[in-house]
Short mmCIF file of C-alpha atoms in Angstrom, two decimals:
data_model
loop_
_atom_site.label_atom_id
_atom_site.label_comp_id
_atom_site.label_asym_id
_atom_site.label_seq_id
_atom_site.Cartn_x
_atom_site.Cartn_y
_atom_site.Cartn_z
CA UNK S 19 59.56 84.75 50.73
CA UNK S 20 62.17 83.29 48.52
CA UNK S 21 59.33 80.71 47.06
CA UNK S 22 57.09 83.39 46.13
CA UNK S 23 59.97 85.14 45.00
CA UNK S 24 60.78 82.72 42.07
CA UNK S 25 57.00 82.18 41.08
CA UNK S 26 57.25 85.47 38.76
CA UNK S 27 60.49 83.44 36.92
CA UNK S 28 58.53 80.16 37.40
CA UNK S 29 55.45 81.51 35.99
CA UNK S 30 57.67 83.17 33.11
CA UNK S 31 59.63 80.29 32.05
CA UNK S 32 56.49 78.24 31.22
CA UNK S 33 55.18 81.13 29.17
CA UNK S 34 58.14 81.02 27.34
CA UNK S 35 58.51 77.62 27.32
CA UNK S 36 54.66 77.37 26.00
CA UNK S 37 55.57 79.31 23.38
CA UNK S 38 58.23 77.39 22.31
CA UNK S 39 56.34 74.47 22.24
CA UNK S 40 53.18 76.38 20.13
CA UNK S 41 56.02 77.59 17.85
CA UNK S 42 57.18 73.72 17.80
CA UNK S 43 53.84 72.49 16.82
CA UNK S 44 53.00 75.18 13.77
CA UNK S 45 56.79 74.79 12.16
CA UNK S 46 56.36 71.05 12.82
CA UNK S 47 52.80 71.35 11.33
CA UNK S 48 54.17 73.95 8.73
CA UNK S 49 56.85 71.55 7.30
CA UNK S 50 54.60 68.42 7.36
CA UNK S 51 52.03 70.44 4.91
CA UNK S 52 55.04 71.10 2.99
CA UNK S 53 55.97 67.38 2.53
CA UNK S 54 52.47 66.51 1.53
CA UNK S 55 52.45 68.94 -1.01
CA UNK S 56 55.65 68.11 -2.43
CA UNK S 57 54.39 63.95 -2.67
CA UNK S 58 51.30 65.44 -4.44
CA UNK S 59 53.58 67.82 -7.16
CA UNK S 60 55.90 64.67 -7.11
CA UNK S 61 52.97 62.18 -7.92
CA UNK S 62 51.57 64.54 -10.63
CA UNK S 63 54.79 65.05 -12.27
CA UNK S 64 55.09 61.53 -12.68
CA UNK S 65 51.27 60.72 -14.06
CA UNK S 66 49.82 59.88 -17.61
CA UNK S 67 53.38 57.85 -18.07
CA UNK S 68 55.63 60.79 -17.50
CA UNK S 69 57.85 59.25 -15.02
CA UNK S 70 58.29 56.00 -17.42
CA UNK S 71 58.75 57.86 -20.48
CA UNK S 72 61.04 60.64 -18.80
CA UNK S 73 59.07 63.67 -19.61
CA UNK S 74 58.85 63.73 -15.51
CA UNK S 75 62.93 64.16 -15.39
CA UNK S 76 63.07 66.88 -17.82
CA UNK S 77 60.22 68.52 -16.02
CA UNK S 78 62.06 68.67 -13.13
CA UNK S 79 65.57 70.03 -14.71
CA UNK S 80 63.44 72.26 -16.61
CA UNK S 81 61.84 73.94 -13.16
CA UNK S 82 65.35 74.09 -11.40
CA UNK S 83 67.06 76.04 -14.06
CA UNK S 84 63.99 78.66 -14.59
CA UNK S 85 64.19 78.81 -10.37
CA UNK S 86 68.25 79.69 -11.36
CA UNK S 87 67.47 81.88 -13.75
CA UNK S 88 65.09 83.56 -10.97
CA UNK S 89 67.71 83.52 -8.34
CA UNK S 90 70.27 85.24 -10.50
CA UNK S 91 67.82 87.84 -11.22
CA UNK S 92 67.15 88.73 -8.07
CA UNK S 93 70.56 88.50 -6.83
CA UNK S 94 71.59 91.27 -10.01
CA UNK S 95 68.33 93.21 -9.66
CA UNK S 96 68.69 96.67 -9.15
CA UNK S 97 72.75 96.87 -9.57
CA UNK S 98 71.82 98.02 -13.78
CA UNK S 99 68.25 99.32 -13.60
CA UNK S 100 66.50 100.84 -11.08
CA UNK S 101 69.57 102.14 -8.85
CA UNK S 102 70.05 104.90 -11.19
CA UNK S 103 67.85 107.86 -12.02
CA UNK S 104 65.76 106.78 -14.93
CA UNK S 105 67.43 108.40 -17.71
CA UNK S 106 70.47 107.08 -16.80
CA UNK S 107 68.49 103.89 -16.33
CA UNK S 108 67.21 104.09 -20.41
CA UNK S 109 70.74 104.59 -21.45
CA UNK S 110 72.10 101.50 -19.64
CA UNK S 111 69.37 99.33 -20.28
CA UNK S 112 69.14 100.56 -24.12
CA UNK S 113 73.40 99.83 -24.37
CA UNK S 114 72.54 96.62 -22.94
CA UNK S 115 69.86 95.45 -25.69
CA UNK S 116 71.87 96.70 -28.25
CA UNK S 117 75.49 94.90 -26.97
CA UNK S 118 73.98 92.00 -25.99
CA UNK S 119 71.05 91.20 -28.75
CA UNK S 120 73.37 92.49 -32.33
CA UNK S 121 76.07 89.54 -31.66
CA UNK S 122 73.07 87.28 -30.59
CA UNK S 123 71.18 87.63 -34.13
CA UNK S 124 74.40 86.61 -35.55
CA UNK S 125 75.17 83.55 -33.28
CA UNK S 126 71.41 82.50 -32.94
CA UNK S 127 71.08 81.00 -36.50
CA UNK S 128 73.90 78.71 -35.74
CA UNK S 129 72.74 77.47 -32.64
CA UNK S 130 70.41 75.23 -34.75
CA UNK S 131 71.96 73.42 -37.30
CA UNK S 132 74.62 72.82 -34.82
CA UNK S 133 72.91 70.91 -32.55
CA UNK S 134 71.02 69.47 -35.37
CA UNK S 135 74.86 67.97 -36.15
CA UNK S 136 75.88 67.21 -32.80
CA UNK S 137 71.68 66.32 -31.35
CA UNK S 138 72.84 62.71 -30.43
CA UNK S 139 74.60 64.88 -27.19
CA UNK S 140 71.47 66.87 -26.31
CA UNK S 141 72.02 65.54 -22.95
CA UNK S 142 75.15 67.21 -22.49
CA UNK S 143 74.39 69.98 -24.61
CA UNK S 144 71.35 70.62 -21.81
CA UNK S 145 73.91 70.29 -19.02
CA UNK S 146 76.44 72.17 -20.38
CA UNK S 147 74.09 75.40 -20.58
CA UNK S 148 73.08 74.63 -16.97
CA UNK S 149 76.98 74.89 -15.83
CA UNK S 150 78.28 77.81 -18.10
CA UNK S 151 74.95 80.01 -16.64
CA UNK S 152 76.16 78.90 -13.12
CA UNK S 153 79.58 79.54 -13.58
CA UNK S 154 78.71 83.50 -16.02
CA UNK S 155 76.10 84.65 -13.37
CA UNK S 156 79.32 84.71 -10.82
CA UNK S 157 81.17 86.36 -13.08
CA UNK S 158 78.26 89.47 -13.54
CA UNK S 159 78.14 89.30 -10.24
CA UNK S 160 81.60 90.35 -9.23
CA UNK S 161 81.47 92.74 -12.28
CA UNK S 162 78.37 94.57 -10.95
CA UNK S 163 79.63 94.60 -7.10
CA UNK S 164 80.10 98.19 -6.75
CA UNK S 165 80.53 101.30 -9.19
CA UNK S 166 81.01 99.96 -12.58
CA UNK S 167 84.19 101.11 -14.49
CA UNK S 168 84.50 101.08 -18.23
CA UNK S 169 86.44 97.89 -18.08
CA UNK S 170 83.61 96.16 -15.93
CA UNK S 171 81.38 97.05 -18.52
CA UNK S 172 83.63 95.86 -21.13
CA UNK S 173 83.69 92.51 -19.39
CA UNK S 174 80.25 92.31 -18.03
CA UNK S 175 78.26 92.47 -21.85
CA UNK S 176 80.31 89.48 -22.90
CA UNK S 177 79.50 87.71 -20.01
CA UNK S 178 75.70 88.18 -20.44
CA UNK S 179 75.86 87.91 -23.85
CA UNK S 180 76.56 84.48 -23.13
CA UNK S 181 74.38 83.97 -21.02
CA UNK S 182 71.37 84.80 -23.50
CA UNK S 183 72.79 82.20 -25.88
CA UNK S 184 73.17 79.59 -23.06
CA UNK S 185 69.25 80.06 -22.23
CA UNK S 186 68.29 80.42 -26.07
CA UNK S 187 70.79 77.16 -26.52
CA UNK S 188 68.63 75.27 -24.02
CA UNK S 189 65.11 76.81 -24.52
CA UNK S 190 65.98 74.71 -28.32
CA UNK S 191 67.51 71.52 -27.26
CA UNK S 192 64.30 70.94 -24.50
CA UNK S 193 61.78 72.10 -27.18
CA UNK S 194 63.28 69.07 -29.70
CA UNK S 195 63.75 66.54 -27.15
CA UNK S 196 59.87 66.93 -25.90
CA UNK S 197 58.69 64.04 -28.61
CA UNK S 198 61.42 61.61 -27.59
CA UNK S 199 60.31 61.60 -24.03
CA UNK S 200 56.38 62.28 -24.76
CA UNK S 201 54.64 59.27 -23.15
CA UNK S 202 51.94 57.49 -25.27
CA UNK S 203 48.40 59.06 -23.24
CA UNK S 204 49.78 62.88 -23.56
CA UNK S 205 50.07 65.15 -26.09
CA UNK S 206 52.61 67.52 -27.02
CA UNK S 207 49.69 70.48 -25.73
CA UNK S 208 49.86 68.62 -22.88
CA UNK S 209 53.63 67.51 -22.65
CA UNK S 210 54.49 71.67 -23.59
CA UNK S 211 52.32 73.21 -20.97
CA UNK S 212 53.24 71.05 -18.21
CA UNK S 213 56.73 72.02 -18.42
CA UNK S 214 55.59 75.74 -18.62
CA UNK S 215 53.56 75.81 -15.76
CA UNK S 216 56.80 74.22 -14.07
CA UNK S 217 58.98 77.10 -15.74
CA UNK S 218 56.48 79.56 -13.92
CA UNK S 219 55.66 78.21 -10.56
CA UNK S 220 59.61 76.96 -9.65
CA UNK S 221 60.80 81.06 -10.15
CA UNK S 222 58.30 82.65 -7.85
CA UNK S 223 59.66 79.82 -5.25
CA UNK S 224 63.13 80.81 -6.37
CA UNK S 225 62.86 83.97 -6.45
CA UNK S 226 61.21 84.79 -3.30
CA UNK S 227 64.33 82.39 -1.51
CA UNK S 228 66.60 84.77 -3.59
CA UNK S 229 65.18 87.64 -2.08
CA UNK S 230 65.70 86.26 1.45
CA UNK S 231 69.44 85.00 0.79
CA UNK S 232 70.12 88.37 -0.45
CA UNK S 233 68.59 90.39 1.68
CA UNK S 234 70.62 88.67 4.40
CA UNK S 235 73.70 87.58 3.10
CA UNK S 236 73.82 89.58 -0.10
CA UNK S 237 74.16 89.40 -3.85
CA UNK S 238 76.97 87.27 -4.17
CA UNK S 239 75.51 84.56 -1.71
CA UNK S 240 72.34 84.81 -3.84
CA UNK S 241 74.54 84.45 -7.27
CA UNK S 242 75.81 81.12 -5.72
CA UNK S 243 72.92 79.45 -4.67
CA UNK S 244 71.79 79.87 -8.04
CA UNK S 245 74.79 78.66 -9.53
CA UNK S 246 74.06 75.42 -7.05
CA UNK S 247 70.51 75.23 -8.00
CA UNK S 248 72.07 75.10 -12.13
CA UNK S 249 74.39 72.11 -10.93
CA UNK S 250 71.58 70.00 -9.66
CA UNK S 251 69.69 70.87 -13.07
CA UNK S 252 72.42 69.56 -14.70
CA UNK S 253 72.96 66.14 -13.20
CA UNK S 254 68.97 65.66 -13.61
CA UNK S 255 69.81 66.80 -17.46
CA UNK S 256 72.50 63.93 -17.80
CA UNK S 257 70.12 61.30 -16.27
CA UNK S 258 67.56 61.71 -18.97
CA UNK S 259 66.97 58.65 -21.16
CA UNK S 260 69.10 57.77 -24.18
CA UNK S 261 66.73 58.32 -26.67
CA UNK S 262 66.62 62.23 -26.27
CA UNK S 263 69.96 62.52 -27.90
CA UNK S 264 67.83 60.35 -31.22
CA UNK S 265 68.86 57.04 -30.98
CA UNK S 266 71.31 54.55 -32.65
CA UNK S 267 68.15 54.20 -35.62
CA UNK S 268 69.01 57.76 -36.99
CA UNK S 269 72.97 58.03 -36.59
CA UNK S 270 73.60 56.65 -39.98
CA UNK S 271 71.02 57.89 -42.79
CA UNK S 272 69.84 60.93 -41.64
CA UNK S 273 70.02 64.01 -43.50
CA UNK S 274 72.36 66.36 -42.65
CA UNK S 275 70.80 69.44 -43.63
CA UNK S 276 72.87 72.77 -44.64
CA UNK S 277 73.11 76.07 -42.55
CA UNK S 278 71.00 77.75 -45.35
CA UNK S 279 68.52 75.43 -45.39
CA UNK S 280 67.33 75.95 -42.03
CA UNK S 281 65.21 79.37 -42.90
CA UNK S 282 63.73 78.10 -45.80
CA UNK S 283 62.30 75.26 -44.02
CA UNK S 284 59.92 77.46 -41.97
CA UNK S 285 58.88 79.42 -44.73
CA UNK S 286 57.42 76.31 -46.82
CA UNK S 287 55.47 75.23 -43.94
CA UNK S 288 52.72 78.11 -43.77
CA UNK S 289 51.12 77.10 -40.48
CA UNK S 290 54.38 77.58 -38.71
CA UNK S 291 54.78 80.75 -40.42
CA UNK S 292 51.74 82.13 -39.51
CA UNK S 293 51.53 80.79 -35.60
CA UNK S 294 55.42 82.20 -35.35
CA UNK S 295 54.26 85.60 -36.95
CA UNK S 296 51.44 85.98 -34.37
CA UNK S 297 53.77 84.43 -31.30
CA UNK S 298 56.44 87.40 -32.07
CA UNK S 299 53.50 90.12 -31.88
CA UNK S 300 52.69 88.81 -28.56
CA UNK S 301 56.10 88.57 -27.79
CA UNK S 302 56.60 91.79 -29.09
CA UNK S 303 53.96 93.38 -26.80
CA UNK S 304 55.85 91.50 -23.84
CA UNK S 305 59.16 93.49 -24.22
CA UNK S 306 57.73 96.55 -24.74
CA UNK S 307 55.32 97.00 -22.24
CA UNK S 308 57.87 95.43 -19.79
CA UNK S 309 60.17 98.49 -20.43
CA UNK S 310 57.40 100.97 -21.17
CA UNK S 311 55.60 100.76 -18.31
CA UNK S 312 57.97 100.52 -15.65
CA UNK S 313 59.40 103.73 -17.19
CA UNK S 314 55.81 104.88 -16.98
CA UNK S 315 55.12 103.77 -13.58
CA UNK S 316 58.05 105.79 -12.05
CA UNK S 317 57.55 108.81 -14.21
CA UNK S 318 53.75 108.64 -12.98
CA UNK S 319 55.16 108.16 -9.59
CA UNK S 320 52.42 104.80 -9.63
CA UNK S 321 49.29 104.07 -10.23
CA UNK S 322 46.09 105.13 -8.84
CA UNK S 323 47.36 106.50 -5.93
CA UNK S 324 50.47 103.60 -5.39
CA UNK S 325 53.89 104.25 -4.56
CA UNK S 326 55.81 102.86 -7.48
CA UNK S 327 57.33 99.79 -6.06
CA UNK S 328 53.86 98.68 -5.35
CA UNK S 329 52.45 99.49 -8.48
CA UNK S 330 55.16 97.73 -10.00
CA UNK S 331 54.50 94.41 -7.69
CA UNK S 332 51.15 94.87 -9.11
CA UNK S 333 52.00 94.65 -12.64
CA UNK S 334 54.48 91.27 -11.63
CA UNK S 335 52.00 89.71 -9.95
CA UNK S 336 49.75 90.49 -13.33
CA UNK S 337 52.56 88.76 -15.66
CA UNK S 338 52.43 86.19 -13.20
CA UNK S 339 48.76 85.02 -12.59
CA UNK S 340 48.06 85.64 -16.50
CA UNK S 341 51.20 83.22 -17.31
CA UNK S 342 49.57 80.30 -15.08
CA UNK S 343 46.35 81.47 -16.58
CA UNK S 344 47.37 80.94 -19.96
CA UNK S 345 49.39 77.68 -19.23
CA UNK S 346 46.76 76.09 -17.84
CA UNK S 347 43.99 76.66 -20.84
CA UNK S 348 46.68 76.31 -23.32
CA UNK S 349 46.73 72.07 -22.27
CA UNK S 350 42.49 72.18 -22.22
CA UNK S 351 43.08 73.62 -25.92
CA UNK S 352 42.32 71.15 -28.88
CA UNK S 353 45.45 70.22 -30.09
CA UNK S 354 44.92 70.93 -33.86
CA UNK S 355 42.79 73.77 -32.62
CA UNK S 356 45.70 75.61 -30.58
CA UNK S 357 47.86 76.75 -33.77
CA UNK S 358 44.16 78.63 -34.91
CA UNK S 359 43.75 80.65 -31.97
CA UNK S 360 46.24 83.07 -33.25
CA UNK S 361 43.67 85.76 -34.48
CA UNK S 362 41.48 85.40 -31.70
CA UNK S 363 44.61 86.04 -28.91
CA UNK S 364 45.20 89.13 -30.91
CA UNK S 365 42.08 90.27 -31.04
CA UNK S 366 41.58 90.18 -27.41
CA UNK S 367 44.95 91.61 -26.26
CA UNK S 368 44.18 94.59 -28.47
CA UNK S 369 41.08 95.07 -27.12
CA UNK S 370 43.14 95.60 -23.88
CA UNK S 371 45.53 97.99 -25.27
CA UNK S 372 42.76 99.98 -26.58
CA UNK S 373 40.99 100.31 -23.42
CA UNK S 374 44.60 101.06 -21.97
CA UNK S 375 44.79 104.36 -24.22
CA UNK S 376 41.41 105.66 -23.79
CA UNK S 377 41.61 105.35 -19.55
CA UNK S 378 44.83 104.93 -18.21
CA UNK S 379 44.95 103.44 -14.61
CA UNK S 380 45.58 100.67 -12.37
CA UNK S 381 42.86 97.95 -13.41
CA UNK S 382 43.06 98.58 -17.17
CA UNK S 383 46.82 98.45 -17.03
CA UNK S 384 46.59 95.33 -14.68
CA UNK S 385 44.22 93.72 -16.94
CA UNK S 386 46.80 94.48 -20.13
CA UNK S 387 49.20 92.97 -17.94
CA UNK S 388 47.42 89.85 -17.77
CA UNK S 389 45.49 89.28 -20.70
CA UNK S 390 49.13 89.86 -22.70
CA UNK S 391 50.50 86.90 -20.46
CA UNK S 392 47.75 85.22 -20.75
CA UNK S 393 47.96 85.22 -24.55
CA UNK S 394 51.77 85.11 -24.95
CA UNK S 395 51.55 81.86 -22.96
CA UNK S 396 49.24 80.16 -25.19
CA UNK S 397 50.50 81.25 -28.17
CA UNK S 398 54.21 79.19 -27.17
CA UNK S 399 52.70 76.52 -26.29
CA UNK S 400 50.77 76.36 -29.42
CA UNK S 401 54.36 77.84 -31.63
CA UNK S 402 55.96 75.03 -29.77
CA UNK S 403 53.91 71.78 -30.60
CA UNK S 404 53.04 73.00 -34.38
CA UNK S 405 56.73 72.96 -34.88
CA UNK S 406 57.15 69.15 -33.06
CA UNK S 407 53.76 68.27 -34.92
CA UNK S 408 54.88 69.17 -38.42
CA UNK S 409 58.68 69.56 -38.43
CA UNK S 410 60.70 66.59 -39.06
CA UNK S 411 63.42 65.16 -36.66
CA UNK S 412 66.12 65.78 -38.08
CA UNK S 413 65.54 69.64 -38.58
CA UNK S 414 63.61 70.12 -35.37
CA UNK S 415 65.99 71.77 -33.42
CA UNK S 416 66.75 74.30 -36.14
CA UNK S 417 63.67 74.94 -36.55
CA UNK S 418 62.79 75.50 -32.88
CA UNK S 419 66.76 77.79 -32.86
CA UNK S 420 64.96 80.16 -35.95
CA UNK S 421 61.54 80.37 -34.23
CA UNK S 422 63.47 81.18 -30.62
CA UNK S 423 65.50 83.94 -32.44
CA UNK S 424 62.47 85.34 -33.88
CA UNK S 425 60.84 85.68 -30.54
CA UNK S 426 63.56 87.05 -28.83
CA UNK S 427 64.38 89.81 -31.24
CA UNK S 428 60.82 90.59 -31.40
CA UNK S 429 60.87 91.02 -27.51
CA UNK S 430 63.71 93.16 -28.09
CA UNK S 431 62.45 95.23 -30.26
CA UNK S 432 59.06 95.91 -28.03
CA UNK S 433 61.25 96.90 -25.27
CA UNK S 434 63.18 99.31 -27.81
CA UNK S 435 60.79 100.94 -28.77
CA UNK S 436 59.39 101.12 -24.90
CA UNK S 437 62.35 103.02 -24.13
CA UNK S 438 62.61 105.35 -27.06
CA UNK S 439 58.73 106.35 -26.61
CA UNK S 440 58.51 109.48 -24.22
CA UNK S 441 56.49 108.11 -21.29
CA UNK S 442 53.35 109.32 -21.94
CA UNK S 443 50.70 106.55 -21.69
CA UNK S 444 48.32 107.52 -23.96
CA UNK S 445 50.80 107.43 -27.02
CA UNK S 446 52.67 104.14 -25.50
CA UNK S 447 49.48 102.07 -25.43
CA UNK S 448 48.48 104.08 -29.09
CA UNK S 449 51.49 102.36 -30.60
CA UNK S 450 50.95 99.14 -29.29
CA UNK S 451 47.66 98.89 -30.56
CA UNK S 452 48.19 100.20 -33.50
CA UNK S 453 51.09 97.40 -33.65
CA UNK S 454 48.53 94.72 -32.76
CA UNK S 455 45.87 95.92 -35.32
CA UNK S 456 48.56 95.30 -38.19
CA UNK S 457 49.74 91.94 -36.78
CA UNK S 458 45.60 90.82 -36.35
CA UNK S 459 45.39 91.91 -40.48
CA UNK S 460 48.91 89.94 -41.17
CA UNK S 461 47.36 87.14 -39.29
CA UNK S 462 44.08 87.18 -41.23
CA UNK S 463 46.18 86.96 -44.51
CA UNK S 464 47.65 83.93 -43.33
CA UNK S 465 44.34 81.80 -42.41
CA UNK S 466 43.51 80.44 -45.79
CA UNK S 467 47.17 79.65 -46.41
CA UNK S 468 47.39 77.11 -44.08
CA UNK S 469 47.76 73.02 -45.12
CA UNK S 470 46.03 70.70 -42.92
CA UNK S 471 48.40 68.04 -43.82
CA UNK S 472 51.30 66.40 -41.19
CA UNK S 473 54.62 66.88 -42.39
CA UNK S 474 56.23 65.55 -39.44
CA UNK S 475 58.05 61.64 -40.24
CA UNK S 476 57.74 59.61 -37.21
CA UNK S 477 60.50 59.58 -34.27
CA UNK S 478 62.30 56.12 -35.15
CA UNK S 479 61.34 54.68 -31.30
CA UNK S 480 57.71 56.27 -30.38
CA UNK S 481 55.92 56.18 -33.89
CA UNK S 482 53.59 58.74 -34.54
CA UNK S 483 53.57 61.56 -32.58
CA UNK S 484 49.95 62.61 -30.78
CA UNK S 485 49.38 65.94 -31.08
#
């Protein structure tokens, strides 16, 4: 009796025991997929000469601090935006723009012709961005843990305020060291969208840890693994060959050029002007129908038929799948023929916007959500190597600090107006395409402006640049 007794418990503790050992086999299995897909990003970081030339290094810093970035979004998300009723939520998110973005259109045009001083550091320029994130994001952190009093407040807008000039700071110094690391069979298309298809794959991986580590141990944990994630960046920043900071070659006769001289220098080259006018209207669209339409999706209460959240999922995963989109065609583009595509991106996105206005719902909001992207994406990496193509060394970062300004304000002021607009879609996407129409007729102006001629001198170790 007592052996048929324990074949119930017998019986069970092999079915658990099986179980154990399926669940064994599939993490097992699970991880080893993992490991083979990490050797193949590894291996195709480090092809066409990247890992030699050290493009594959700054690759690699460049996709753990956008995963930081992601982590300390997450970790913050909610605590200003949507845990309030949404006019409260337009009042805190409008103080924030304006707190945070009027001392930052001050301090931006510095940024620029002080690294151009100080360039032969861009190492530890890089770095230092890295740590001071790591160490503000903390900071917000504690400062948005619970109700926020007026000295919180007073605290917390510094703090990101520094923050947007740390990423802005950093977005610069990467753009200008891209030629001194580009190896000799890439491009700079090619050099600029690899690192942007890093800087949107590594946040979705980030971010979707972030929401685990929050979820479970909360914000603060979250904050700090991001602040880990910005102290690996940094050591991978300080490894980076010598030559990104420009060499022993240009320490002695380079030009030092003046603070004033900066802006001028983008207005005499007209195919920057023009590509950085069209890059901002994209941009522009960006900010506002970020703000717009998440305004719009709660006030609709979704759309067709989906709770908010999910409509607002929706509209990420659009931003998302049109930035890859646009990464990836962005390094099949002609080089010379990327900084021409500005009209056509236009046209296209407005064509979007329109179709937005006349029939408001899901897909035609989902398909301005990614055709924007889509366009905004290809129009950087386009901004980005017209300015290393025909911008000279020693003015490069400047440059690159006055275009990065541009673009941020720009986004600014698309998410300003998105929250001044009363949410009613059919005026929202009526101003935006009205916007765009304007910016495809500026554009148009600007085509037979442009010099076909290379203004860029070559970097003192590399030669000539490829394009």
């Amino acid at each position: 009796m007592a052996g048929e007794d324990d074949r119930p418990r017998r019986s069970t503790a092999a079915a658990i025991g099986h179980g154990f050992a399926i669940t064994g086999r599939g993490l097992g299995a699970t991880g080893r997929g993992i490991g083979r897909g990490w050797r193949r990003v590894m291996v195709w970081n480090r092809s066409a000469g990247a890992g030699e030339s050290g493009l594959a290094r700054l690759v690699e810093a460049h996709a753990l601090q956008a995963a930081g970035d992601a982590v300390i979004t997450v970790a913050l998300a909610g605590s200003l935006f949507f845990s309030v009723p949404t006019g409260q939520a337009r009042t805190r998110v409008a103080l924030y723009l304006l707190v945070t973005m009027a001392p930052f259109a001050v301090l931006a045009p510095v940024l620029g012709p002080l690294l151009d001083r100080f360039r032969h550091g861009r190492r530890f320029a890089i770095a230092a961005t890295m740590l001071a994130r790591a160490t503000l994001g903390v900071i917000i952190g504690h400062a948005v843990s619970g109700q926020l009093t007026l000295t919180q407040q007073l605290a917390l807008y510094p703090a990101a305020l520094g923050v947007l000039v740390c990423i802005k700071t950093y977005s610069v110094a990467r753009s200008a060291a891209v030629p001194r690391v580009l190896p000799s069979g890439m491009t700079l298309v090619q050099a600029n969208s690899r690192l942007t298809l890093a800087g949107v794959i590594a946040p979705g991986i980030g971010g979707t840890i972030a929401i685990g580590i929050t979820k479970a141990f909360g914000h603060l944990t979250a904050l700090r693994f991001g602040g880990a994630i910005y102290v690996i960046a940094a050591v991978l920043a300080l490894r980076l060959p010598r030559r990104v900071d420009g060499g022993r070659e240009t320490t002695e006769a380079e030009e030092r050029p003046a603070l004033g001289g900066v802006w001028r220098l983008g207005q005499v080259d007209p195919e920057v002007a023009a590509v950085l006018r069209s890059t901002a209207a994209l941009r522009w669209l960006s900010g506002f129908l970020l703000f717009f339409g998440a305004f719009v999706v709660r006030a609709e209460h979704g759309l067709g038929g989906l709770a908010p959240n999910v409509s607002l999922a929706a509209l990420a995963v659009g931003l998302g799948v049109g930035n890859v989109f646009g990464t990836m065609f962005g390094a099949r583009v002609p080089p010379r023929a990327a900084p021409r595509l500005d009209v056509v991106l236009l046209v296209i996105t407005l064509v979007t916007t329109v179709l937005a206005t006349i029939d408001f719902g899901l897909i035609t909001v989902f398909a301005v959500a990614v055709v924007s992207s889509t366009t905004v994406a290809i129009a950087k990496i386009a901004l980005d190597a017209t300015i290393q193509r025909r911008i000279r060394d020693e003015v490069r970062t400047s440059t690159f600090a006055r275009s990065e300004t541009t673009l941020q304000l720009a986004w600014v002021l698309g998410g300003g107006v998105g929250i001044l607009l009363p949410t009613r879609p059919a005026l929202g996407f009526a101003v935006a395409s009205a916007f765009l129409a304007v910016s495809v007729v500026v554009a148009l102006g600007y085509v037979g402006r442009r010099h076909p001629t290379n203004v860029t001198s070559p970097l003192p170790e590399q030669g000539d640049v490829k394009v």
